[in-house]
Short mmCIF file of C-alpha atoms in Angstrom, two decimals:
data_model
loop_
_atom_site.label_atom_id
_atom_site.label_comp_id
_atom_site.label_asym_id
_atom_site.label_seq_id
_atom_site.Cartn_x
_atom_site.Cartn_y
_atom_site.Cartn_z
CA MET A 1 0.00 0.00 0.00
CA LEU A 2 1.32 3.43 -0.95
CA ALA A 3 1.90 6.02 1.77
CA ALA A 4 -0.64 8.29 0.04
CA ASP A 5 -3.30 5.59 0.44
CA TRP A 6 -3.17 5.78 4.22
CA ASP A 7 -4.90 9.18 4.25
CA PRO A 8 -8.09 7.78 2.64
CA VAL A 9 -7.96 4.81 5.03
CA TRP A 10 -7.81 6.99 8.14
CA LEU A 11 -10.40 9.38 6.73
CA THR A 12 -12.74 6.47 6.02
CA LEU A 13 -12.32 5.07 9.55
CA ARG A 14 -12.95 8.52 11.01
CA LEU A 15 -16.04 8.97 8.86
CA ALA A 16 -17.37 5.51 9.76
CA THR A 17 -16.80 6.07 13.48
CA VAL A 18 -18.54 9.46 13.61
CA THR A 19 -21.37 8.19 11.40
CA THR A 20 -21.92 5.10 13.57
CA VAL A 21 -22.21 7.16 16.76
CA LEU A 22 -24.69 9.55 15.14
CA LEU A 23 -26.57 6.65 13.55
CA LEU A 24 -27.20 5.03 16.93
CA LEU A 25 -28.36 8.33 18.42
CA VAL A 26 -30.73 9.04 15.52
CA SER A 27 -31.91 5.48 14.87
CA THR A 28 -32.78 4.50 18.44
CA PRO A 29 -35.84 6.77 18.91
CA ILE A 30 -37.00 6.07 15.34
CA ALA A 31 -36.72 2.31 15.80
CA TRP A 32 -38.45 2.46 19.21
CA TRP A 33 -41.34 4.44 17.75
CA LEU A 34 -41.67 2.09 14.76
CA ALA A 35 -41.61 -0.94 17.07
CA ARG A 36 -44.20 0.39 19.53
CA SER A 37 -46.46 2.71 17.55
CA ARG A 38 -49.69 1.80 15.77
CA HIS A 39 -50.08 5.26 14.25
CA TRP A 40 -51.13 5.48 10.61
CA LEU A 41 -47.85 7.25 9.82
CA ARG A 42 -45.86 4.19 10.88
CA GLN A 43 -45.77 2.62 7.41
CA PRO A 44 -44.93 5.85 5.53
CA VAL A 45 -42.13 6.62 8.00
CA ALA A 46 -40.78 3.07 7.67
CA ALA A 47 -40.84 3.46 3.88
CA VAL A 48 -38.93 6.75 4.03
CA VAL A 49 -36.31 5.20 6.34
CA ALA A 50 -35.90 2.25 3.95
CA LEU A 51 -35.60 4.38 0.78
CA PRO A 52 -31.77 4.19 0.68
CA LEU A 53 -32.09 0.43 0.27
CA VAL A 54 -33.77 0.77 -3.12
CA LEU A 55 -32.64 4.17 -4.43
CA PRO A 56 -29.46 4.33 -6.50
CA PRO A 57 -26.79 6.06 -4.39
CA THR A 58 -26.27 8.68 -7.09
CA VAL A 59 -29.96 9.63 -6.96
CA LEU A 60 -29.85 10.07 -3.20
CA GLY A 61 -26.57 11.95 -3.48
CA PHE A 62 -27.97 14.22 -6.18
CA TYR A 63 -30.96 15.32 -4.09
CA LEU A 64 -28.81 15.75 -0.99
CA LEU A 65 -26.51 17.92 -3.07
CA LEU A 66 -29.48 20.07 -4.07
CA VAL A 67 -30.92 20.54 -0.59
CA MET A 68 -27.50 21.15 0.98
CA GLY A 69 -26.36 23.47 -1.84
CA PRO A 70 -26.64 27.28 -1.89
CA ASP A 71 -30.25 27.19 -3.16
CA GLY A 72 -31.44 24.35 -0.93
CA TRP A 73 -33.21 24.88 2.38
CA ILE A 74 -30.51 23.07 4.36
CA GLY A 75 -27.82 25.07 2.58
CA GLN A 76 -29.58 28.34 3.33
CA LEU A 77 -30.00 27.29 6.97
CA THR A 78 -26.35 26.34 7.44
CA ARG A 79 -25.21 29.60 5.86
CA GLU A 80 -27.51 31.63 8.13
CA LEU A 81 -26.03 29.78 11.11
CA GLY A 82 -22.54 30.69 9.93
CA LEU A 83 -21.62 27.07 9.14
CA GLY A 84 -21.13 27.54 5.41
CA LEU A 85 -22.20 24.93 2.88
CA LEU A 86 -21.96 21.20 3.60
CA PRO A 87 -21.18 19.79 0.12
CA PHE A 88 -17.50 18.93 -0.45
CA THR A 89 -16.73 18.95 3.27
CA PHE A 90 -16.21 16.19 5.84
CA GLU A 91 -19.33 17.35 7.68
CA GLY A 92 -21.34 16.95 4.48
CA LEU A 93 -20.03 13.40 4.15
CA VAL A 94 -21.19 12.66 7.69
CA VAL A 95 -24.72 13.94 7.01
CA ALA A 96 -24.97 11.99 3.75
CA SER A 97 -23.56 8.83 5.36
CA VAL A 98 -26.03 8.96 8.24
CA ILE A 99 -28.97 9.26 5.84
CA TYR A 100 -27.64 6.59 3.48
CA SER A 101 -26.92 4.09 6.27
CA LEU A 102 -30.07 4.82 8.30
CA PRO A 103 -31.99 1.62 7.39
CA PHE A 104 -28.98 -0.53 8.30
CA ALA A 105 -29.25 0.76 11.85
CA VAL A 106 -33.00 1.27 12.23
CA GLN A 107 -34.11 -2.17 11.07
CA PRO A 108 -31.93 -4.26 13.46
CA LEU A 109 -32.93 -1.99 16.33
CA GLN A 110 -36.61 -2.17 15.40
CA ASN A 111 -36.46 -5.97 15.27
CA ALA A 112 -34.71 -6.06 18.64
CA PHE A 113 -37.27 -3.73 20.26
CA GLU A 114 -40.15 -5.74 18.80
CA ALA A 115 -38.66 -8.87 20.37
CA VAL A 116 -38.77 -7.30 23.84
CA GLY A 117 -41.69 -8.97 25.60
CA GLU A 118 -44.54 -6.83 26.86
CA GLY A 119 -44.35 -8.69 30.14
CA PHE A 120 -41.00 -7.14 31.04
CA LEU A 121 -42.24 -3.62 30.36
CA GLU A 122 -45.52 -4.22 32.19
CA ALA A 123 -43.66 -5.62 35.19
CA ALA A 124 -41.50 -2.50 35.28
CA ALA A 125 -44.62 -0.34 35.03
CA THR A 126 -46.18 -2.09 38.03
CA LEU A 127 -43.03 -1.17 39.96
CA ARG A 128 -43.79 2.46 39.11
CA ALA A 129 -40.94 2.80 36.63
CA ALA A 130 -41.31 5.88 34.46
CA PRO A 131 -41.49 5.42 30.66
CA TRP A 132 -37.88 6.56 30.23
CA GLU A 133 -36.80 4.11 32.96
CA ARG A 134 -38.62 1.24 31.24
CA PHE A 135 -36.84 2.17 28.03
CA LEU A 136 -33.32 2.66 29.41
CA LEU A 137 -33.32 -0.03 32.13
CA VAL A 138 -35.44 -2.73 30.48
CA ALA A 139 -35.75 -2.34 26.71
CA VAL A 140 -32.20 -1.19 25.92
CA PRO A 141 -30.41 -4.01 27.83
CA LEU A 142 -32.70 -6.62 26.27
CA ALA A 143 -32.04 -5.16 22.81
CA ARG A 144 -28.24 -5.05 23.19
CA ASN A 145 -27.66 -7.48 20.30
CA GLY A 146 -29.70 -5.20 18.08
CA PHE A 147 -27.50 -2.25 19.06
CA LEU A 148 -24.36 -4.23 18.33
CA THR A 149 -25.71 -5.39 14.96
CA ALA A 150 -26.77 -1.85 14.06
CA ALA A 151 -23.35 -0.48 14.99
CA VAL A 152 -21.45 -3.10 13.00
CA LEU A 153 -23.66 -2.81 9.92
CA GLY A 154 -23.65 0.99 10.03
CA PHE A 155 -19.87 1.11 10.34
CA ALA A 156 -19.29 -1.44 7.57
CA HIS A 157 -21.81 0.15 5.24
CA THR A 158 -20.18 3.56 5.67
CA VAL A 159 -16.75 2.10 4.90
CA GLY A 160 -18.09 0.70 1.62
CA GLU A 161 -19.94 3.81 0.40
CA PHE A 162 -19.07 5.19 -3.01
CA GLY A 163 -21.86 6.85 -5.00
CA VAL A 164 -23.19 9.06 -2.22
CA VAL A 165 -19.79 10.16 -0.93
CA LEU A 166 -18.57 10.91 -4.46
CA MET A 167 -21.64 13.07 -5.19
CA ILE A 168 -21.52 14.96 -1.89
CA GLY A 169 -17.79 15.02 -1.15
CA GLY A 170 -16.12 14.85 -4.51
CA ASN A 171 -12.47 13.85 -4.46
CA ILE A 172 -10.57 16.26 -2.20
CA PRO A 173 -7.42 14.64 -0.70
CA GLY A 174 -7.38 14.78 3.08
CA GLU A 175 -10.94 16.15 3.23
CA THR A 176 -13.38 13.96 1.31
CA LYS A 177 -11.27 11.37 -0.55
CA VAL A 178 -12.34 8.16 1.18
CA LEU A 179 -11.19 4.61 0.54
CA SER A 180 -13.73 3.72 -2.14
CA VAL A 181 -12.90 6.88 -4.08
CA ALA A 182 -9.19 6.12 -3.79
CA ILE A 183 -9.80 2.70 -5.37
CA TYR A 184 -11.71 4.36 -8.20
CA ASP A 185 -8.82 6.78 -8.75
CA HIS A 186 -6.31 3.91 -8.99
CA VAL A 187 -8.49 2.07 -11.50
CA GLU A 188 -8.90 5.20 -13.62
CA SER A 189 -5.12 5.61 -13.62
CA LEU A 190 -4.66 1.91 -14.53
CA GLU A 191 -2.85 1.35 -11.22
CA TYR A 192 -4.36 -2.08 -10.74
CA ALA A 193 -1.85 -3.30 -8.18
CA GLN A 194 -2.69 -0.45 -5.80
CA ALA A 195 -6.42 -0.85 -6.48
CA HIS A 196 -6.14 -4.57 -5.83
CA GLY A 197 -4.43 -3.97 -2.48
CA LEU A 198 -7.16 -1.61 -1.25
CA ALA A 199 -10.02 -3.63 -2.73
CA GLY A 200 -8.66 -6.87 -1.28
CA ALA A 201 -8.50 -5.29 2.15
CA MET A 202 -12.14 -4.21 1.84
CA VAL A 203 -13.17 -7.72 0.78
CA ALA A 204 -11.42 -9.18 3.82
CA PHE A 205 -12.99 -6.55 6.08
CA SER A 206 -16.48 -7.25 4.71
CA PHE A 207 -15.99 -11.00 5.15
CA LEU A 208 -14.93 -10.57 8.78
CA VAL A 209 -17.95 -8.33 9.44
CA LEU A 210 -20.37 -10.93 8.06
CA VAL A 211 -18.72 -13.78 9.97
CA SER A 212 -18.91 -11.75 13.18
CA LEU A 213 -22.58 -10.95 12.63
CA TYR A 214 -23.47 -14.58 11.92
CA ALA A 215 -21.60 -15.66 15.04
CA LEU A 216 -23.34 -13.00 17.11
CA ASN A 217 -26.79 -13.96 15.84
CA GLY A 218 -26.01 -17.63 16.34
CA ARG A 219 -25.09 -17.06 19.99
CA ALA A 220 -28.22 -14.96 20.48
CA ARG A 221 -30.46 -17.73 19.11
CA THR A 222 -28.68 -20.34 21.23
CA GLY A 223 -29.13 -18.23 24.34
CA ALA A 224 -32.83 -17.71 23.56
CA LEU A 225 -33.40 -21.47 23.33
CA ARG A 226 -31.90 -22.17 26.73
#
């Protein structure tokens, strides 16, 4: 691996770490509401959350570029707040990555919350536990495997992003040039050896992530049967 390739690696890890933390903070209340609510908006909200699963990344990136640009409402808001514009910045990559990876965090958390038995929450209610106590002290510990799965999937999905980060961040070394964009650059320059080194590392990383998730889910099912 070339010395210049380490910058995209560290930038990608930084992006994935920040995105994963924000994903868990944003996804947890959404997943809890989707798991517990019977409101008529539940299905439309679930569909909006799942949109990144079916939309081409370039389509999502294009519309994010519009709304975060100088004529978009987010762009106008950030400029009024003195934050400047988000496109072609690390902060813009974070926003785009959180939106693009949202279903990979919300769905495991929603499944985990739905698996929490009503009996546990009702028992806590009879002990006069407040709603926030039932959530933090009962639901969250019981859904810990869902949190771990959401964190791993969110992190791995962010590492592998290409279309969205290229549309929002472009290819600015040290600022927005992440690992997937670096591979694309090497291929465009016919530097296949360097591209192979980075791509092979991502294949190995993805394989380890999947093996870890399967092992985690296997232990969870075994524990549930005991």
